[in-house]
Coordinates of C-alpha atoms and ligand atoms in Angstrom, one line a residue:
M1 CA 328.1 82.3 -32.7
S2 CA 329.7 81.8 -36.2
R3 CA 333.1 80.2 -34.9
R4 CA 331.4 77.1 -33.6
R5 CA 330.3 74.1 -35.7
R6 CA 326.9 74.2 -36.6
I7 CA 325.5 70.8 -36.0
Y8 CA 321.9 71.3 -37.2
E9 CA 319.6 74.1 -38.0
G10 CA 315.9 73.7 -37.6
K11 CA 313.0 76.0 -37.9
A12 CA 313.0 78.0 -34.7
K13 CA 316.6 76.7 -33.1
V14 CA 320.2 76.1 -34.2
L15 CA 322.5 73.5 -32.5
F16 CA 326.1 74.1 -32.1
E17 CA 328.9 71.8 -31.0
G18 CA 329.3 72.3 -27.2
P19 CA 332.3 73.0 -25.1
E20 CA 332.7 69.5 -23.9
P21 CA 332.1 66.1 -25.7
G22 CA 328.5 65.1 -25.3
T23 CA 327.1 68.6 -25.1
L24 CA 325.5 71.0 -27.5
V25 CA 324.5 74.6 -27.3
Q26 CA 320.9 75.1 -28.2
Y27 CA 320.3 78.6 -29.8
F28 CA 316.8 80.1 -30.0
K29 CA 315.7 82.0 -33.0
D30 CA 313.1 84.7 -33.6
D31 CA 312.0 82.9 -36.6
A32 CA 308.4 81.3 -36.6
T33 CA 307.0 78.8 -39.2
A34 CA 303.5 77.2 -39.2
F35 CA 301.7 74.7 -41.4
N36 CA 304.9 72.7 -42.2
N37 CA 307.0 75.7 -43.2
Q38 CA 304.2 77.2 -45.5
K39 CA 303.8 80.2 -43.2
K40 CA 306.9 82.1 -42.3
G41 CA 307.7 84.9 -40.0
T42 CA 309.5 86.5 -37.2
I43 CA 308.3 87.2 -33.5
T44 CA 310.6 89.6 -32.0
G45 CA 312.1 88.6 -28.8
K46 CA 310.7 85.0 -29.2
G47 CA 314.0 83.4 -28.9
V48 CA 315.1 85.2 -25.6
L49 CA 311.5 84.5 -24.1
N50 CA 311.5 80.6 -25.1
N51 CA 315.1 80.1 -24.0
R52 CA 313.8 81.5 -20.5
I53 CA 310.5 79.8 -20.5
S54 CA 312.0 76.4 -21.5
E55 CA 314.8 76.7 -19.0
Y56 CA 312.2 77.4 -16.2
L57 CA 310.0 74.5 -17.2
M58 CA 312.8 72.1 -17.7
I59 CA 314.4 72.8 -14.3
K60 CA 310.9 72.3 -12.6
L61 CA 310.5 69.0 -14.4
N62 CA 313.9 67.9 -13.5
E63 CA 313.1 68.7 -9.8
I64 CA 310.2 66.2 -9.9
G65 CA 312.3 63.6 -11.4
V66 CA 311.6 63.9 -15.2
P67 CA 315.2 63.4 -16.9
T68 CA 315.8 66.3 -19.5
H69 CA 318.4 67.2 -21.8
F70 CA 318.9 70.6 -20.3
M71 CA 321.9 71.5 -18.4
R72 CA 322.0 75.4 -17.9
R73 CA 321.3 78.5 -19.7
L74 CA 324.3 80.3 -21.0
N75 CA 323.0 83.6 -22.1
M76 CA 319.9 85.1 -23.4
R77 CA 319.5 83.0 -26.6
E78 CA 321.6 79.9 -25.6
Q79 CA 321.4 76.9 -23.4
L80 CA 323.9 74.1 -22.8
I81 CA 322.2 70.9 -23.3
R82 CA 323.2 67.1 -23.2
Q83 CA 323.6 65.6 -26.7
V84 CA 321.0 63.0 -27.2
E85 CA 319.9 60.7 -30.1
I86 CA 316.6 62.3 -31.0
I87 CA 313.6 59.7 -31.3
P88 CA 312.0 60.8 -34.7
I89 CA 308.4 61.0 -32.9
E90 CA 306.5 64.1 -32.0
V91 CA 304.6 63.3 -29.0
V92 CA 301.3 65.4 -28.6
V93 CA 299.3 65.5 -25.4
R94 CA 296.0 66.8 -25.6
N95 CA 293.6 67.9 -22.7
V96 CA 291.1 70.1 -24.7
A97 CA 290.0 69.7 -28.6
A98 CA 291.9 72.2 -30.5
G99 CA 294.0 72.4 -33.7
S100 CA 294.1 69.3 -36.0
L101 CA 292.2 67.2 -33.6
A102 CA 289.3 69.6 -33.5
K103 CA 289.4 69.7 -37.3
R104 CA 290.1 65.9 -37.9
L105 CA 287.4 64.8 -35.9
G106 CA 285.0 67.6 -36.2
I107 CA 285.0 68.4 -32.3
P108 CA 284.3 72.1 -31.6
D109 CA 287.5 74.0 -30.3
G110 CA 287.4 74.3 -26.5
T111 CA 285.6 70.9 -25.9
Q112 CA 287.0 69.1 -22.8
L113 CA 288.4 65.7 -23.8
P114 CA 287.0 62.6 -21.7
R115 CA 290.6 62.1 -20.8
S116 CA 294.3 63.2 -21.7
I117 CA 294.9 61.7 -25.2
V118 CA 298.5 61.0 -26.3
E119 CA 299.4 61.2 -30.2
F120 CA 302.4 60.4 -32.1
Y121 CA 303.5 62.0 -35.2
Y122 CA 306.5 60.8 -37.3
K123 CA 308.9 63.7 -37.6
K124 CA 309.5 63.8 -41.2
D125 CA 309.1 67.4 -42.9
E126 CA 308.9 65.9 -46.4
L127 CA 305.8 64.1 -45.4
G128 CA 304.3 66.7 -43.3
D129 CA 304.8 64.6 -39.9
P130 CA 302.0 62.3 -40.3
M131 CA 300.4 60.6 -37.5
V132 CA 301.4 57.3 -36.6
S133 CA 300.4 54.6 -34.0
D134 CA 302.6 52.8 -31.5
E135 CA 302.4 49.8 -34.1
H136 CA 304.3 52.0 -36.7
I137 CA 306.7 53.0 -34.1
T138 CA 307.7 49.7 -32.8
A139 CA 307.5 47.9 -36.2
F140 CA 309.8 50.3 -38.1
G141 CA 312.2 50.3 -34.9
W142 CA 311.8 54.1 -34.4
A143 CA 311.4 53.3 -30.7
S144 CA 311.4 49.9 -28.8
P145 CA 308.3 49.0 -26.9
H146 CA 310.0 49.6 -23.5
E147 CA 311.2 53.0 -24.7
L148 CA 307.7 53.9 -25.9
E149 CA 306.3 52.9 -22.4
D150 CA 308.8 55.2 -20.8
I151 CA 307.8 58.1 -23.3
M152 CA 304.2 57.5 -22.7
A153 CA 304.7 57.7 -18.8
L154 CA 307.0 60.7 -18.9
A155 CA 304.5 62.5 -21.3
L156 CA 301.6 61.8 -19.0
R157 CA 303.7 63.1 -15.8
V158 CA 304.7 66.1 -17.5
N159 CA 301.1 66.8 -18.7
D160 CA 299.8 66.5 -15.2
Y161 CA 302.6 68.6 -13.7
L162 CA 302.3 71.3 -16.3
S163 CA 298.7 71.5 -16.3
G164 CA 298.9 72.3 -12.5
L165 CA 301.6 74.8 -12.8
F166 CA 300.0 76.7 -15.6
L167 CA 296.7 76.6 -13.8
G168 CA 298.4 78.3 -11.1
I169 CA 299.1 81.3 -13.2
G170 CA 295.7 81.5 -14.9
L171 CA 296.5 79.5 -18.0
K172 CA 294.8 76.2 -19.3
L173 CA 297.1 73.8 -20.9
I174 CA 295.0 72.8 -23.9
D175 CA 297.9 70.7 -25.6
F176 CA 301.4 70.4 -26.2
K177 CA 304.3 68.6 -28.2
L178 CA 307.5 66.8 -26.8
E179 CA 310.4 65.4 -28.2
F180 CA 312.5 62.8 -26.6
G181 CA 316.0 61.4 -27.0
R182 CA 318.3 58.6 -25.8
L183 CA 321.1 59.3 -23.4
W184 CA 323.9 57.0 -22.2
D185 CA 323.8 57.1 -18.4
H186 CA 326.1 55.0 -16.4
D187 CA 326.2 52.2 -19.0
E188 CA 322.4 52.5 -19.3
L189 CA 320.5 53.8 -22.3
R190 CA 317.9 56.2 -21.0
I191 CA 315.0 58.2 -22.4
V192 CA 315.1 62.0 -21.6
L193 CA 312.8 64.8 -22.5
A194 CA 314.7 66.9 -25.4
D195 CA 313.9 70.0 -27.6
E196 CA 312.0 72.8 -25.7
I197 CA 308.7 73.8 -23.9
S198 CA 307.4 77.1 -24.8
P199 CA 304.4 78.7 -26.3
D200 CA 306.0 77.6 -29.6
N201 CA 304.8 74.0 -28.9
C202 CA 301.9 74.4 -26.1
R203 CA 298.5 75.8 -26.6
L204 CA 297.7 78.1 -23.7
W205 CA 294.5 79.8 -23.0
D206 CA 293.8 82.4 -20.5
V207 CA 291.5 80.5 -17.8
R208 CA 289.0 83.5 -17.5
T209 CA 288.9 84.8 -21.0
N210 CA 290.0 81.9 -23.2
E211 CA 292.2 84.2 -24.8
K212 CA 295.1 82.3 -26.7
M213 CA 298.5 82.9 -25.3
D214 CA 300.8 80.8 -27.8
K215 CA 301.8 80.4 -31.3
D216 CA 298.1 80.1 -32.6
R217 CA 298.3 83.9 -32.6
F218 CA 301.0 83.6 -35.2
R219 CA 299.3 80.8 -36.9
Q220 CA 295.9 82.5 -37.2
D221 CA 297.2 86.0 -37.6
L222 CA 295.4 87.1 -34.3
G223 CA 297.9 90.0 -33.5
K224 CA 299.7 90.7 -30.4
V225 CA 302.1 87.6 -30.8
E226 CA 305.1 89.1 -29.0
E227 CA 302.9 90.2 -26.2
A228 CA 301.2 86.8 -25.7
Y229 CA 304.8 85.3 -25.2
Q230 CA 305.8 88.0 -22.8
E231 CA 302.8 87.7 -20.6
V232 CA 303.4 83.9 -20.5
A233 CA 307.0 84.6 -19.2
R234 CA 305.6 87.3 -16.9
R235 CA 303.1 85.1 -15.3
L236 CA 305.7 82.6 -14.7
G237 CA 307.9 85.2 -12.9
I238 CA 310.5 85.2 -15.3
L239 CA 310.2 88.9 -16.5
A240 CA 310.9 91.7 -14.0
E241 CA 308.5 91.3 -11.1
A242 CA 307.9 95.1 -11.1
A243 CA 306.8 95.4 -14.7
T244 CA 302.9 95.2 -15.0
A245 CA 301.2 93.7 -17.9
S246 CA 300.9 96.8 -19.7
D247 CA 304.4 97.9 -19.2
T248 CA 305.6 94.6 -20.5
A249 CA 303.4 94.8 -23.5
S250 CA 304.6 98.1 -24.5
S251 CA 308.2 98.0 -23.7
N252 CA 310.8 96.3 -25.9
V253 CA 311.7 93.3 -23.6
T254 CA 314.2 92.0 -26.1
S255 CA 316.3 95.1 -26.2
I256 CA 316.5 95.3 -22.5
S257 CA 317.2 91.6 -21.8
E258 CA 319.8 90.9 -24.6
K259 CA 322.1 93.3 -22.7
E260 CA 322.7 90.6 -20.4
Ligands
LIG318 P1 298.2 70.3 -33.9 O1 296.7 70.5 -33.0 O2 298.4 71.2 -34.7 O3 298.5 68.9 -34.1 O4 299.1 70.6 -32.6 C1 299.0 70.0 -31.4 C2 300.0 70.6 -30.5 O5 301.4 70.3 -31.0 C3 300.2 72.1 -30.2 O6 300.2 72.5 -29.0 C4 301.2 72.7 -31.1 C5 302.2 71.5 -31.2 N1 302.8 71.4 -32.5 C6 304.3 71.6 -32.6 O7 304.7 71.9 -31.5 N2 304.9 71.4 -33.8 C7 304.1 71.0 -34.9 O8 304.8 70.8 -35.8 C8 302.7 70.7 -34.7 C9 301.9 70.4 -35.9 C10 302.2 71.0 -33.6
LIG319 N1 306.2 74.4 -36.5 C1 305.5 73.7 -37.5 C2 306.0 74.2 -38.8 O1 306.4 75.1 -39.2 C3 304.2 73.5 -37.4 C4 303.5 74.4 -36.2 O2 303.9 74.7 -35.3 O3 302.2 74.7 -36.6 O4 305.9 73.4 -39.8

């Protein structure tokens, strides 16, 4: 991994030059951060699991016609992606009040929202990713009105599809964050889904117990962080079918799977 040219290093991923022009290799780290980098830690095996979970979800979304940057998984921690021009906006879709929305508006955690709500945050670590409106986005030219329309429509489609997919495995999709990029496709500039979709950027609660099965376990020091990521992967059918919940939780999935 060190011989390749490093294009960008983020908090949870590294991007390397890909084998062909217009491609990149996306490497998933075990590093975890929260609250704009104030809390730092490692979630053992997270990179391996997020690589698999994101691969699975991106393929599914591709199948229903949501264009994504994903090409194929290369190994346990890397996937080949199309190089896109990232739009500097984090798109958050919420179905149930939690996290910053619950805090900002004083709505109890777990309150069903009257309808799905889409929010935008300007991707700027120095400013702590401030919330912005569509007016800021188009006025400052971060995305055109037409691109923003595509982004909204795609985000809501992803929400509908993933809400159903997760409900099918006993998980409520509370909220999640997406990133989009621009890609030249046959002389046309298209908006495609980029980054990753994993328990790092989704809130997933068990339908029966409301147990949190996502990065909030790390953010809030709830313990059993690795196990929650493993359980999501297991329910998606990504971890060995034979493994039971308790097997999976007590075995070191990383050391097994990284031999691949
Ligand atoms: P929030 O409630 O903290 O605003 O988070 C909303 C959703 O977005 C939640 O599923 C976590 C995700 N998220 C990220 O992926 N990255 C971030 O930097 C933040 C703040 C949230
Ligand atoms: N990943 C973000 C950070 O480190 C925030 C979060 O996911 O809570 O700042």
